[in-house]
XYZ file of N, CA, C and O in Angstrom:
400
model
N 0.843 -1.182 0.000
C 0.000 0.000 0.000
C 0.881 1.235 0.000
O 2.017 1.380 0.452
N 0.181 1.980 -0.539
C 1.436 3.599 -0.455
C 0.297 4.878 -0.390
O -0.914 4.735 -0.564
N 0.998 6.158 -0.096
C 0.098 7.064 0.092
C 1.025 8.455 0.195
O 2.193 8.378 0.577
N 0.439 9.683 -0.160
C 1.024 10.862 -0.042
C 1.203 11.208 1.131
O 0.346 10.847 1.938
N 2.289 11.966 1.592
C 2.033 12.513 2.729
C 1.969 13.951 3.053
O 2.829 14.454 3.776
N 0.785 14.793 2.451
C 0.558 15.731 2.087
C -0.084 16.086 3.193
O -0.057 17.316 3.231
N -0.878 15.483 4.492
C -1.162 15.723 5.396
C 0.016 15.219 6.683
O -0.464 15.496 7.783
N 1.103 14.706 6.772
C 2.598 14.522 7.247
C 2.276 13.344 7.895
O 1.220 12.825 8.257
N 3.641 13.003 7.960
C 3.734 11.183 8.544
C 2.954 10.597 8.997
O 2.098 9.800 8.613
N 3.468 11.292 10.465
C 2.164 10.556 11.716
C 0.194 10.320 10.969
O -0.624 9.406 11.080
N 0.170 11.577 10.309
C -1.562 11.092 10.220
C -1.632 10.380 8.462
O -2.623 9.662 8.339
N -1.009 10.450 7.531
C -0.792 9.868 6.742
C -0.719 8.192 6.438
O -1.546 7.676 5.686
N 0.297 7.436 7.064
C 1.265 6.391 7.479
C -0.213 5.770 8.248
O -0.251 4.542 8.331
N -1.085 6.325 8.654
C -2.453 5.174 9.572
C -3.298 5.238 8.227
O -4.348 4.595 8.242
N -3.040 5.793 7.297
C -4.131 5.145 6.038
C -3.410 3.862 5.726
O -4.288 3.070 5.383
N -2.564 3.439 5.692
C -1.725 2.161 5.413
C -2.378 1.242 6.500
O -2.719 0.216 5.911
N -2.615 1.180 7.468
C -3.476 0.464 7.964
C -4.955 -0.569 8.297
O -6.141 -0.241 8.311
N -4.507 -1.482 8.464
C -6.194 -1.666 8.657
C -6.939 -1.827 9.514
O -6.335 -1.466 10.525
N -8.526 -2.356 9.952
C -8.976 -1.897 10.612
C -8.476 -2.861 11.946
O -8.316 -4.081 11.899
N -8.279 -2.007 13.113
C -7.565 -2.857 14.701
C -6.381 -2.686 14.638
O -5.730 -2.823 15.674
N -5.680 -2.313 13.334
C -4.015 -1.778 13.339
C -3.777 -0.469 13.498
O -4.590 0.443 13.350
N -2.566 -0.387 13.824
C -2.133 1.312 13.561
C -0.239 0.671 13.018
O 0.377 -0.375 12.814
N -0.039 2.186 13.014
C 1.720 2.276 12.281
C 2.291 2.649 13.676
O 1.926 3.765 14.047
N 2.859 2.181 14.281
C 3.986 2.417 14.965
C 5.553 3.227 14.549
O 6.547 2.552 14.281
N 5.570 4.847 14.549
C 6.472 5.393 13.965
C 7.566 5.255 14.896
O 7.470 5.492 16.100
N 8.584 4.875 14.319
C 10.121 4.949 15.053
C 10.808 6.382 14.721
O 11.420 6.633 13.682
N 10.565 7.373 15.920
C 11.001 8.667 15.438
C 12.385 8.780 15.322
O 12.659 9.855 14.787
N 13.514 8.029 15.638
C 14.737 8.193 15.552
C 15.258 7.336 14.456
O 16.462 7.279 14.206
N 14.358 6.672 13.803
C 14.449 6.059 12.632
C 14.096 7.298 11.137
O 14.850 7.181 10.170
N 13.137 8.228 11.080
C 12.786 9.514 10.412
C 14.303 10.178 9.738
O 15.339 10.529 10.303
N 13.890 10.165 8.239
C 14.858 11.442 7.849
C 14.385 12.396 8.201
O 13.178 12.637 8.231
N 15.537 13.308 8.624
C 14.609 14.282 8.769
C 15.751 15.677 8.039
O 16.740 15.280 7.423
N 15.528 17.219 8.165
C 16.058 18.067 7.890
C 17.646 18.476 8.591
O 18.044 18.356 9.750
N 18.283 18.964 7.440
C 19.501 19.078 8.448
C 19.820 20.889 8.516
O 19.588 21.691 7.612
N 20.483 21.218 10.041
C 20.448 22.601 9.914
C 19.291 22.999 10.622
O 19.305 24.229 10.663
N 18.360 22.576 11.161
C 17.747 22.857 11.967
C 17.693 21.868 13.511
O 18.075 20.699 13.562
N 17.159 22.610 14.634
C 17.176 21.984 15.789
C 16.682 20.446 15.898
O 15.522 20.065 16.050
N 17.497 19.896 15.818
C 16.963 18.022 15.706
C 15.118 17.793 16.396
O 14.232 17.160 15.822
N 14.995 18.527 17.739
C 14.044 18.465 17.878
C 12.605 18.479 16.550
O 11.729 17.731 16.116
N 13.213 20.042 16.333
C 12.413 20.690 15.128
C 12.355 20.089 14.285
O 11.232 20.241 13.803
N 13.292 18.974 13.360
C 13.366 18.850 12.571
C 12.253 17.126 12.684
O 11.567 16.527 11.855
N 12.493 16.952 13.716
C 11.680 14.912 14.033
C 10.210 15.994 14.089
O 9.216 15.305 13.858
N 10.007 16.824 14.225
C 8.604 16.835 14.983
C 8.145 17.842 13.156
O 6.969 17.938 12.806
N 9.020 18.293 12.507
C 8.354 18.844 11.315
C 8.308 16.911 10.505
O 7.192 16.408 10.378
N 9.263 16.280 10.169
C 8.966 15.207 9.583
C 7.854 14.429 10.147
O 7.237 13.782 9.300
N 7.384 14.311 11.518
C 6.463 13.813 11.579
C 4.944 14.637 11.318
O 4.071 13.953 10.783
N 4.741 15.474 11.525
C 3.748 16.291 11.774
C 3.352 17.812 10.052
O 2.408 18.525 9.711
N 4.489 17.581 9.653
C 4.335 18.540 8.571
C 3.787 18.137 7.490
O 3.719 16.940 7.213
N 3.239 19.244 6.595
C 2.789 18.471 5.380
C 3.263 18.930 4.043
O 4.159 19.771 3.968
N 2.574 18.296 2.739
C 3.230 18.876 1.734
C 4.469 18.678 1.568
O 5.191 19.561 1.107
N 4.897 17.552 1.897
C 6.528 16.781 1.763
C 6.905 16.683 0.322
O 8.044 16.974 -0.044
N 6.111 16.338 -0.387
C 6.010 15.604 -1.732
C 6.620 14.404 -1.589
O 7.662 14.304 -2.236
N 6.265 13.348 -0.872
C 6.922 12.232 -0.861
C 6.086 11.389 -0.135
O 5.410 11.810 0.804
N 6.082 9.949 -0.592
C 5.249 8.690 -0.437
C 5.215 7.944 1.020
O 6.204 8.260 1.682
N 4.954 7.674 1.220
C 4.757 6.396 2.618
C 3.785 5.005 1.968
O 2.749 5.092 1.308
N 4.497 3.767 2.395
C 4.532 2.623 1.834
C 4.343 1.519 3.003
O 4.954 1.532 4.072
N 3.320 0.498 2.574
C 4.237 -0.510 4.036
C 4.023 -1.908 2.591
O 3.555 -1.963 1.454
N 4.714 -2.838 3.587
C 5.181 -4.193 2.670
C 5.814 -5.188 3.691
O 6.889 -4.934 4.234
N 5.255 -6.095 3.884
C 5.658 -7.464 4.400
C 7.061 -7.206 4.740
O 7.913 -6.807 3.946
N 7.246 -7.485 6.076
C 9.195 -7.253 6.300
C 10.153 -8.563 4.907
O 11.221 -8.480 4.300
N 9.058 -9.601 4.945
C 10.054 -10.234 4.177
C 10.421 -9.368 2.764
O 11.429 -9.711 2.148
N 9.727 -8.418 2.333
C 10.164 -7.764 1.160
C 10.968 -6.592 0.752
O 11.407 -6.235 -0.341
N 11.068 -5.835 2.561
C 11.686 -4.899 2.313
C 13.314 -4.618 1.652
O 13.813 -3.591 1.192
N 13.988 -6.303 1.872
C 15.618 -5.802 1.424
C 15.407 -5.700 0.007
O 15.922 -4.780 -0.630
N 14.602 -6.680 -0.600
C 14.474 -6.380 -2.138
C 13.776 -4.811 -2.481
O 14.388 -4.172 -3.337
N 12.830 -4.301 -2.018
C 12.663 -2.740 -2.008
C 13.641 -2.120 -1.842
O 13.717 -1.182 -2.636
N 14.486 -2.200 -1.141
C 15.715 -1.326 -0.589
C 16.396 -1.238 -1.990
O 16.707 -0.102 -2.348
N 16.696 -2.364 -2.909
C 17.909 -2.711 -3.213
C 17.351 -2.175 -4.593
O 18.181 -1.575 -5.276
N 15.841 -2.322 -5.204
C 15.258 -1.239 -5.936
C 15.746 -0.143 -5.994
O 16.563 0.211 -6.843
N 15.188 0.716 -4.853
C 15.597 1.717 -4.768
C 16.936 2.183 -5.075
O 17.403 2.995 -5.874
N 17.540 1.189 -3.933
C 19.108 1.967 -4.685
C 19.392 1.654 -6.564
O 20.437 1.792 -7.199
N 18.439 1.340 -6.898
C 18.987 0.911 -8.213
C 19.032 2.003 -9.353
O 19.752 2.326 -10.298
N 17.102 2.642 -8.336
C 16.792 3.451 -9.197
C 16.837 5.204 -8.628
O 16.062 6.125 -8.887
N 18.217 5.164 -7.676
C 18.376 6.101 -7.624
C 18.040 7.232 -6.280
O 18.355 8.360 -5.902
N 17.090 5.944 -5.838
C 15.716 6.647 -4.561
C 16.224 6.285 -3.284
O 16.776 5.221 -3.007
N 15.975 7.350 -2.440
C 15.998 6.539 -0.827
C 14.822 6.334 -0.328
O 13.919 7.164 -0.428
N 14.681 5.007 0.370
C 13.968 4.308 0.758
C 14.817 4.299 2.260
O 15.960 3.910 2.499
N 13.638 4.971 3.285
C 13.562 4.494 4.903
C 12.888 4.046 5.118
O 11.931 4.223 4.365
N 12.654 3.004 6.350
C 12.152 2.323 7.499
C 11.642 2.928 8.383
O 12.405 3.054 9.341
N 10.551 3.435 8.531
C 10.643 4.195 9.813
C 10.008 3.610 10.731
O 10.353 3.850 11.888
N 9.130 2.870 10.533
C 7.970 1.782 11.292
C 7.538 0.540 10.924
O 8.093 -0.201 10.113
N 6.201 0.258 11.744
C 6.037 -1.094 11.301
C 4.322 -1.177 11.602
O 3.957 -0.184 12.233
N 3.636 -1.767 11.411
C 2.247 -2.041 11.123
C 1.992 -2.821 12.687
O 2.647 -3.844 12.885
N 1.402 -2.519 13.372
C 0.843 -3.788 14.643
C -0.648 -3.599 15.009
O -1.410 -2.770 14.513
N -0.921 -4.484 15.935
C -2.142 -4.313 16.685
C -2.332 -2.770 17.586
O -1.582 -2.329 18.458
N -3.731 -2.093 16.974
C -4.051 -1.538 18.064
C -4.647 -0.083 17.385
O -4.828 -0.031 16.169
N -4.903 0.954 18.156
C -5.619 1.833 17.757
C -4.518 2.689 17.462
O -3.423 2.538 18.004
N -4.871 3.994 16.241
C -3.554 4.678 15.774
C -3.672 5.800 17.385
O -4.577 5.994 18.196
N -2.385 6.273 17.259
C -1.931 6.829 18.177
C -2.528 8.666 18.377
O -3.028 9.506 17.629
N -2.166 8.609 19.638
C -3.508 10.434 19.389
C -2.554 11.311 18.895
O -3.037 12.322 18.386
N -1.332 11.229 18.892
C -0.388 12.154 18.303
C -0.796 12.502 16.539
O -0.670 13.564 15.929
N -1.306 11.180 16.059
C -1.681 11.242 14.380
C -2.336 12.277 14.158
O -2.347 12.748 13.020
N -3.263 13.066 15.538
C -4.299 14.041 14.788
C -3.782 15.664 14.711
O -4.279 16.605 14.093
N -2.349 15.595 15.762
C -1.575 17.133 15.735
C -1.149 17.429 14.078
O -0.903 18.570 13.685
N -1.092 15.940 12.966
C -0.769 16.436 12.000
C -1.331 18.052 11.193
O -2.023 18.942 11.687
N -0.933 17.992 10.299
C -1.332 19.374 9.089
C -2.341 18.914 8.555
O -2.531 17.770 8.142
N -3.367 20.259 8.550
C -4.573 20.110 8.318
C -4.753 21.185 7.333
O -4.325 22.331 7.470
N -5.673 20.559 5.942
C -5.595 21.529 5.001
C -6.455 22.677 5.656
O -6.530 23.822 5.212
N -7.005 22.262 6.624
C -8.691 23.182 5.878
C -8.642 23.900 7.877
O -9.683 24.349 8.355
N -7.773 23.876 8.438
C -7.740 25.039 9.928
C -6.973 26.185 9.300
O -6.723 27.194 9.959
């Protein structure tokens, strides 16, 4: 499954989900910006929007072959989480909102 993250990580990354799951984000796993306060920079990658860039999930058994795609074709491909049991997290709703 894949998806924009035009509304930013955290609330994005739970459309990949299904229903009784959520995404478990590993924030020290996040690219994030360089040149700004590390804080600033985990909490704009999670929470910002208008990235222009995708969020994906895929069976762990598939990710080294994704990886190795990617590097083929040029792209970086991170890890930042993983799919489990449970309700998405309340942090998902501080994301960017087109319409406040």
């Amino acid at each position: 499954a894949c998806s924009d993250l035009s509304d930013g990580l955290a609330k994005d990354a739970q459309h990949l989900a299904g229903p009784g799951l959520r995404v478990h984000l590993v924030p020290q796993d996040l690219p994030v910006l360089r040149g700004i306060p590390p804080a600033w920079a985990q909490r704009y990658a999670l929470y910002g929007g208008e990235d222009f860039e995708l969020v994906c999930s895929t069976a762990p058994a598939h990710v080294a072959g994704l990886q190795r795609l990617a590097r083929r074709c040029g792209t970086r491909l991170s890890c930042v989480g993983r799919v489990e049991a449970g309700a998405p997290p309340a942090d998902a709703q501080h994301a960017f909102d087109h319409f406040t």
